[in-house]
Amino acid sequence: MPKPYAVINEEIKDALKGKAGEERAREIKRLLKAIHWDVGDYKRIKDKLRRELAEIETMEQAKKASRSRTKTKKTTPQFCIIGSTNSGKSTLINNLTGTTIPVESYPFTTIEPQYGAMEYDNISFQFVEIPAIYDGCWNGDKSTLGMIYFTDCVMILGRSHEDFELVLKELAGQNIELIGERMSDGFIQTTPRKIPAFLVFDKTDPNLPPSHLKKIPSDNLEEIKQNMIKIIKPVRLYTMNSFNEIQEQPVVFFKDQITVKEVIQKVYKGKEEIFKDAVILEGGPNGRRKRVGITYELSDKDVIHLTFHK
Ligand SMILES: Nc1nc2c(ncn2[C@@H]2O[C@H](COP(=O)(O)OP(=O)(O)OP(=O)(O)O)[C@@H](O)[C@H]2O)c(=O)[nH]1
Ligand SMILES: [Mg+2]
């Protein structure tokens, strides 16, 4: 005797709960085999499962392809931590990421770039401590200048007014313009180079140089992290499947004006042609529900469910 539609639907939800990616695909295949009927309500359920299976398989393929093709840079903004010697660069990177870069009270402790990584608000960040900047440090070896030139953002540390003056002067001398947040089309390279930046100061000497850049005390880690998000302006989109389950990890873009089309191109490569429509939950799971088309412009934290023609 076949079970009622609602019962089977609940059993399927339970069976798929918490399963993602390849594991979820395997479970769906098992369920499809286990449901023998393929008519009426059973067919509806099976069609839904088949659609989801196709979605997952496309997504897994896209993930594999993007892992081999794109560098981490696309999804992981890099921040260079720069400043004069003893300004607290290693201390800050350790405090933010849990690394154990040596910290000493004598100058020029860090002589090679040091790396750290952090996850915050569903964004991965990479940090690089650049060895201390001093008067004329780029007259000879320009390797650290190259790293600053190609980074996404800089965090300028200082313990005094003079520390900041020195760093700002050296950067200006290298044709680098510091800006308050990333440009609307992303972390693109311009000449002269425009790099988003902010200042991190020591509360014991809050005497800062005049600058349009945001200034944050070094002991306020939470404000530093929040400002990093503000500076990179991520557009985090959470995809939702046919069972109204929302993916924990967002698809992230770092530019303004992301359309539904771009999400399809990034996540469901090749399915643009068979796009049917999209349902959006504006700004999060509790947001207003809207049915939208392919040119719709998405905002940070929108939830999106895409449907395709078979
Ligand atoms: N007062 C104060 N001291 C700090 C702060 N951050 C670090 N220090 C101290 O300053 C000294 C230098 O700290 P580091 O983190 O090694 O500084 P750095 O900029 O990495 O220095 P170098 O790698 O040598 O250029 C250490 O003695 C730290 O304990 C801060 O925010 N305030
Ligand atoms: Mg250091």
Tab-separated table of N, CA, C and O and ligand atoms in Angstrom, residues 88-91 101-103 109-110 129, ligand 2:
chain	number	residue	atom	x	y	z
A	88	GLY	N	53.524	47.098	15.868
A	88	GLY	CA	52.578	46.091	16.370
A	88	GLY	C	51.956	45.238	15.281
A	88	GLY	O	50.903	44.629	15.480
A	89	LYS	N	52.621	45.124	14.138
A	89	LYS	CA	52.070	44.362	13.001
A	89	LYS	C	51.921	42.881	13.347
A	89	LYS	O	50.862	42.283	13.136
A	90	SER	N	53.015	42.290	13.871
A	90	SER	CA	52.950	40.854	14.194
A	90	SER	C	51.935	40.602	15.304
A	90	SER	O	51.193	39.619	15.267
A	91	THR	N	51.893	41.505	16.284
A	91	THR	CA	50.940	41.350	17.388
A	91	THR	C	49.519	41.335	16.845
A	91	THR	O	48.709	40.489	17.225
A	101	ILE	N	53.447	34.435	15.180
A	101	ILE	CA	54.591	35.131	14.578
A	101	ILE	C	55.369	35.783	15.738
A	101	ILE	O	54.759	36.379	16.629
A	102	PRO	N	56.712	35.636	15.756
A	102	PRO	CA	57.468	36.197	16.893
A	102	PRO	C	57.294	37.717	17.037
A	102	PRO	O	57.326	38.449	16.055
A	103	VAL	N	57.070	38.132	18.276
A	103	VAL	CA	56.901	39.546	18.631
A	103	VAL	C	58.035	39.914	19.582
A	103	VAL	O	58.277	39.191	20.547
A	109	THR	N	62.059	42.891	13.828
A	109	THR	CA	61.927	41.477	14.174
A	109	THR	C	61.502	40.680	12.944
A	109	THR	O	62.040	39.612	12.650
A	110	THR	N	60.511	41.212	12.229
A	110	THR	CA	60.008	40.494	11.049
A	110	THR	C	60.777	40.939	9.819
A	110	THR	O	60.733	42.119	9.450
A	129	GLU	N	51.849	40.164	6.745
A	129	GLU	CA	52.618	41.213	7.417
A	129	GLU	C	53.806	41.534	6.528
A	129	GLU	O	54.601	40.655	6.179
B	2	MG	MG	56.763	41.944	13.109
